[in-house]
XYZ file of C-alpha atoms in Angstrom:
383
model
C -13.001 27.677 24.680
C -9.553 26.754 23.321
C -9.076 24.060 25.935
C -8.235 21.484 23.281
C -6.882 21.867 19.756
C -6.790 19.681 16.703
C -3.593 17.757 16.185
C -3.382 16.261 12.717
C -6.435 14.776 11.054
C -7.741 12.512 13.833
C -6.305 13.667 17.150
C -6.725 16.332 19.796
C -4.403 17.721 22.443
C -4.650 20.217 25.290
C -3.720 23.711 24.223
C -1.500 24.193 27.285
C 0.467 21.853 29.543
C -1.161 23.333 32.659
C -4.598 22.359 31.342
C -3.397 18.787 30.890
C -1.936 18.819 34.389
C -5.188 20.156 35.883
C -7.295 17.542 34.092
C -4.928 14.780 35.247
C -5.018 15.951 38.872
C -8.842 15.920 38.849
C -8.805 12.146 38.322
C -8.993 9.876 41.345
C -5.916 7.650 41.971
C -7.896 4.537 41.006
C -9.095 6.146 37.766
C -5.553 7.216 36.893
C -4.232 3.686 37.374
C -7.007 2.289 35.181
C -6.329 4.760 32.361
C -2.572 4.223 32.515
C -3.133 0.470 32.276
C -5.408 0.942 29.247
C -2.876 3.204 27.513
C -0.135 0.603 28.137
C -2.354 -2.127 26.693
C -3.143 0.018 23.640
C 0.542 0.704 23.018
C 1.347 -3.005 23.367
C -1.376 -3.840 20.840
C -0.507 -1.166 18.278
C 3.241 -1.849 18.478
C 3.081 -5.615 18.919
C 5.659 -6.210 16.168
C 8.186 -3.718 17.541
C 7.463 -3.087 21.231
C 10.999 -1.821 21.967
C 10.199 1.348 19.999
C 7.719 2.393 22.702
C 9.075 0.310 25.601
C 9.878 3.397 27.678
C 6.320 4.714 27.306
C 4.759 1.336 28.103
C 7.025 0.978 31.156
C 6.048 4.426 32.469
C 2.311 3.754 32.046
C 2.527 0.320 33.693
C 4.585 1.872 36.493
C 1.892 4.499 37.133
C -0.798 1.845 36.830
C 0.800 -0.018 39.736
C 1.801 -2.951 37.513
C 5.388 -3.069 38.779
C 6.268 -6.594 37.664
C 5.231 -5.950 34.046
C 6.819 -2.482 34.067
C 10.248 -3.839 35.051
C 10.543 -5.948 31.898
C 9.695 -2.969 29.730
C 12.188 -0.766 31.594
C 14.846 -3.357 30.724
C 13.776 -3.322 27.057
C 13.774 0.481 26.997
C 17.203 0.682 28.627
C 18.737 -1.845 26.228
C 17.239 -0.035 23.224
C 18.652 3.293 24.482
C 22.056 1.670 25.107
C 22.214 0.401 21.530
C 22.030 3.978 20.231
C 24.312 5.232 23.057
C 21.598 7.367 24.682
C 23.368 6.790 27.992
C 21.303 9.121 30.172
C 18.003 7.640 28.998
C 19.355 4.126 29.427
C 20.631 4.810 32.929
C 17.271 6.280 34.016
C 15.434 3.170 32.777
C 17.957 0.755 34.318
C 17.749 2.501 37.687
C 13.942 2.754 37.686
C 13.683 -0.926 36.789
C 15.992 -1.834 39.668
C 14.078 0.386 42.100
C 10.830 -1.397 41.205
C 12.585 -4.769 41.370
C 13.405 -4.193 45.035
C 9.759 -3.439 45.852
C 7.840 -5.797 43.566
C 6.403 -9.042 44.920
C 7.101 -11.950 42.578
C 5.253 -15.253 42.572
C 7.462 -18.200 43.493
C 6.998 -19.692 40.024
C 8.416 -16.531 38.423
C 11.614 -16.252 40.467
C 13.751 -17.434 37.530
C 12.274 -14.658 35.391
C 12.979 -12.135 38.149
C 16.616 -13.244 38.386
C 17.091 -13.004 34.615
C 15.671 -9.456 34.533
C 17.766 -8.472 37.564
C 20.937 -9.737 35.847
C 20.150 -7.752 32.712
C 19.392 -4.565 34.632
C 22.516 -4.739 36.794
C 24.866 -5.666 33.944
C 23.466 -2.967 31.645
C 23.799 -0.319 34.339
C 27.331 -1.518 35.145
C 28.389 -1.192 31.494
C 27.244 2.443 31.428
C 29.019 3.182 34.718
C 32.247 1.555 33.492
C 32.300 3.461 30.202
C 31.652 6.629 32.228
C 34.717 5.767 34.386
C 32.641 5.232 37.558
C 34.587 2.080 38.352
C 33.693 1.215 41.997
C 29.973 1.635 41.281
C 30.342 -0.458 38.109
C 32.068 -3.304 39.992
C 29.306 -3.355 42.596
C 26.647 -3.605 39.868
C 28.563 -6.394 38.083
C 28.736 -8.348 41.361
C 24.975 -7.929 41.807
C 24.515 -9.224 38.259
C 26.678 -12.266 39.074
C 24.483 -13.026 42.078
C 21.435 -13.059 39.792
C 23.003 -15.262 37.078
C 22.646 -19.031 37.687
C 25.968 -20.530 38.884
C 25.846 -23.118 36.089
C 25.666 -20.420 33.370
C 29.453 -20.470 33.068
C 29.868 -18.234 29.961
C 27.764 -15.472 31.527
C 29.603 -15.737 34.854
C 32.950 -15.594 33.030
C 31.882 -12.589 30.974
C 30.903 -10.671 34.115
C 34.217 -11.503 35.815
C 36.079 -10.285 32.731
C 34.130 -7.024 32.829
C 35.027 -6.617 36.501
C 38.680 -6.915 35.491
C 38.149 -3.966 33.141
C 37.004 -1.850 36.060
C 40.129 -2.739 38.085
C 42.947 -1.938 35.658
C 42.098 1.735 34.908
C 42.424 2.273 38.661
C 46.003 0.943 38.432
C 45.163 -2.258 40.316
C 46.638 -4.789 37.887
C 46.863 -7.518 40.522
C 43.101 -7.614 41.108
C 42.448 -7.113 37.392
C 44.563 -10.171 36.510
C 42.995 -12.169 39.338
C 39.501 -11.435 37.985
C 40.381 -12.239 34.370
C 42.143 -15.485 35.341
C 39.113 -16.463 37.410
C 36.960 -15.756 34.346
C 39.171 -18.052 32.275
C 38.980 -20.778 34.910
C 35.184 -20.500 35.207
C 34.775 -20.704 31.433
C 36.905 -23.850 31.175
C 39.317 -24.931 28.474
C 36.900 -26.758 26.165
C 33.879 -25.279 24.344
C 30.397 -25.961 25.676
C 27.091 -25.626 23.813
C 26.255 -23.332 22.176
C 29.830 -23.300 20.900
C 29.598 -19.888 19.222
C 28.684 -18.247 22.549
C 31.528 -20.021 24.362
C 34.090 -18.887 21.784
C 32.777 -15.319 21.825
C 33.191 -15.138 25.600
C 36.624 -16.807 25.393
C 37.716 -14.154 22.886
C 36.501 -11.245 24.995
C 38.166 -12.681 28.128
C 41.464 -12.951 26.237
C 40.997 -9.460 24.792
C 40.479 -7.981 28.262
C 43.453 -9.974 29.561
C 45.642 -8.428 26.840
C 44.827 -4.881 27.966
C 45.778 -5.679 31.549
C 49.047 -7.385 30.578
C 49.913 -4.504 28.267
C 49.506 -1.925 31.029
C 51.285 -4.163 33.558
C 54.038 -4.746 30.945
C 53.784 -8.503 31.552
C 55.534 -9.601 28.366
C 55.689 -13.266 29.343
C 51.907 -13.460 29.633
C 51.504 -11.490 26.398
C 53.679 -14.077 24.648
C 51.614 -16.932 26.137
C 48.468 -15.278 24.865
C 49.833 -15.049 21.331
C 50.354 -18.807 21.262
C 46.880 -19.414 22.726
C 45.380 -17.225 19.999
C 47.267 -19.102 17.286
C 45.839 -22.408 18.492
C 42.344 -20.992 18.974
C 42.134 -19.555 15.462
C 42.945 -22.975 14.034
C 39.747 -24.253 15.689
C 37.391 -21.263 15.470
C 37.950 -18.168 13.374
C 35.495 -15.297 12.877
C 36.170 -11.625 12.011
C 35.705 -10.754 15.688
C 38.163 -13.413 16.877
C 40.645 -12.317 14.198
C 40.490 -8.739 15.439
C 40.903 -9.804 19.074
C 43.988 -11.790 18.068
C 45.444 -8.975 15.983
C 44.967 -6.378 18.729
C 46.751 -8.709 21.161
C 49.682 -8.998 18.742
C 49.749 -5.227 18.280
C 50.078 -4.602 22.017
C 52.750 -7.278 22.388
C 54.724 -5.907 19.439
C 54.578 -2.397 20.875
C 55.998 -3.573 24.200
C 58.517 -5.966 22.655
C 59.974 -3.386 20.253
C 59.633 -0.462 22.694
C 57.221 1.191 20.234
C 59.540 0.871 17.233
C 56.939 -0.994 15.202
C 58.031 -2.245 11.830
C 56.470 -0.963 8.616
C 55.619 -4.601 7.810
C 53.539 -4.980 10.967
C 51.783 -1.651 10.372
C 50.983 -2.829 6.846
C 49.536 -6.046 8.269
C 47.302 -4.013 10.570
C 46.165 -1.982 7.586
C 45.366 -5.125 5.593
C 42.962 -6.221 8.326
C 40.878 -3.043 8.186
C 38.219 -4.923 6.234
C 37.428 -6.668 9.527
C 35.918 -3.395 10.735
C 33.003 -3.843 8.359
C 32.078 -7.023 10.244
C 32.290 -5.568 13.770
C 28.931 -4.566 15.239
C 30.371 -3.295 18.524
C 31.187 0.402 18.069
C 33.537 0.308 21.053
C 35.599 -2.341 19.277
C 35.507 -0.306 16.065
C 36.757 2.768 17.920
C 39.624 0.755 19.405
C 40.439 -0.780 16.002
C 40.631 2.682 14.431
C 42.760 3.877 17.337
C 45.154 0.926 17.048
C 45.545 1.328 13.295
C 46.090 5.086 13.564
C 48.511 4.659 16.455
C 50.588 2.141 14.494
C 50.717 4.450 11.453
C 51.814 7.330 13.701
C 54.613 5.250 15.238
C 56.107 4.542 11.798
C 55.765 8.186 10.738
C 52.783 7.969 8.366
C 51.074 10.944 9.966
C 48.523 11.821 7.310
C 46.985 8.339 7.307
C 47.241 8.177 11.091
C 45.265 11.403 11.482
C 42.306 10.057 9.513
C 42.062 6.878 11.585
C 42.472 8.701 14.896
C 39.827 11.315 14.062
C 37.366 8.642 12.923
C 38.032 6.722 16.128
C 37.490 9.834 18.245
C 34.136 10.492 16.581
C 33.032 6.953 17.471
C 34.396 7.185 21.030
C 32.493 10.421 21.600
C 29.362 8.771 20.266
C 29.699 5.772 22.604
C 30.796 7.898 25.569
C 33.779 5.614 26.261
C 36.117 7.820 28.333
C 39.126 5.491 28.011
C 38.987 5.447 24.211
C 38.464 9.217 24.125
C 41.554 9.709 26.276
C 43.781 7.509 24.111
C 42.643 9.153 20.879
C 42.947 12.717 22.185
C 46.421 11.945 23.514
C 47.783 10.690 20.219
C 46.102 13.345 18.121
C 47.930 15.878 20.297
C 51.221 14.010 19.781
C 50.574 13.832 16.026
C 50.192 17.599 15.748
C 53.248 18.101 17.941
C 55.277 15.990 15.498
C 54.061 18.299 12.738
C 54.855 21.391 14.815
C 51.197 22.453 14.540
C 50.775 24.395 17.743
C 47.085 25.159 18.026
C 45.750 21.668 17.193
C 48.347 20.204 19.549
C 47.186 22.535 22.337
C 43.499 21.912 21.642
C 43.760 18.126 21.803
C 46.113 18.219 24.818
C 43.692 20.394 26.806
C 40.761 18.151 25.933
C 42.811 15.096 26.872
C 43.762 16.687 30.177
C 40.063 17.075 30.976
C 39.136 13.470 30.171
C 42.222 11.500 31.305
C 41.794 12.040 35.079
C 38.119 11.110 34.813
C 39.066 7.889 33.005
C 41.757 7.182 35.605
C 44.580 7.243 33.030
C 47.330 9.187 34.787
C 49.934 8.373 32.127
C 47.792 10.029 29.457
C 47.345 13.099 31.631
C 51.149 13.179 31.905
C 51.474 13.018 28.099
C 49.038 15.906 27.740
C 51.039 17.981 30.229
C 54.236 17.085 28.372
C 52.772 18.405 25.131
C 51.612 21.596 26.834
C 55.088 22.023 28.344
C 56.630 21.655 24.877
C 54.264 24.373 23.585
C 55.239 26.677 26.452
C 58.954 26.055 25.753
C 58.709 27.011 22.060
C 59.677 30.552 21.113
C 56.710 32.716 20.243
C 55.624 32.389 16.626
């Protein structure tokens, strides 16, 4: 009757979605829950070695089976897996569904610690997506909810969340609150490493890295100079490729401010010599920024051909990660690069794209640069 059809060697499927829908609706609610639970169990069994590959499916079946507590953990797994490949929409859906169930689920007293850990992961993951999408107030609220769920004595995690909150303040132009949050993060973390030391140093590096961005935009050269000395001392005690890049990017921003963007060829060459660090960076957001910084430095000393390659590679990564701030910076300087070459159409194309993204990211100065480039194009005599 063509109701079902063969699918491969050992499977069958309905020949039309409406037939599947009708068959599903004929089941009683209790029967549906039972079958969803069995499908979830089968998926868990078949994919026991790599459950994250089907975490979204398992979560959905457990959800429909009424197994909210178990579903929440799988929603977190699914969201984190989607975030790693920058499938932002899928990740956000899973984070939000997990949080919705979290509010309704009843947890046994003995499992409250587990609930808090899952809540922290869901809120922080959602906040990261919101921040990279330039939805800063919503991101800050989610980070605060994550902080509430993290144990007060987990100082590195508390410090990391405070540092991330600082990164939601500065794009809004509120450098005072951004610095307050990052200094609080530094205070919470403490001045001496705790166990595990590698985690402490990683958080210390990211706090300092975030602090550099704020001081750069606030043009606080005294604090930038203090940071350079702190980095010098830190690298004598603990040096990894990631820490080296954090330190180098801090120096780059200080040099740019100190020299009023007249970087020396020697410093640009030093940046170039550190490009091998990129091979050791797993964070694509950091890679995008590293490519941006290297390309920007080459542009400032007039090496436009090399600069273009770095900036375009950085833009490709920024578009992949969905980071609106990085996209804005890269589009801005690609437009400037083509203006320096008197290449009208590429200059216009990148300026218009930058003008679309900059206001969303909250970067008014980059929107101004885009308008400046468009004004220059309008001022030129017709070709």
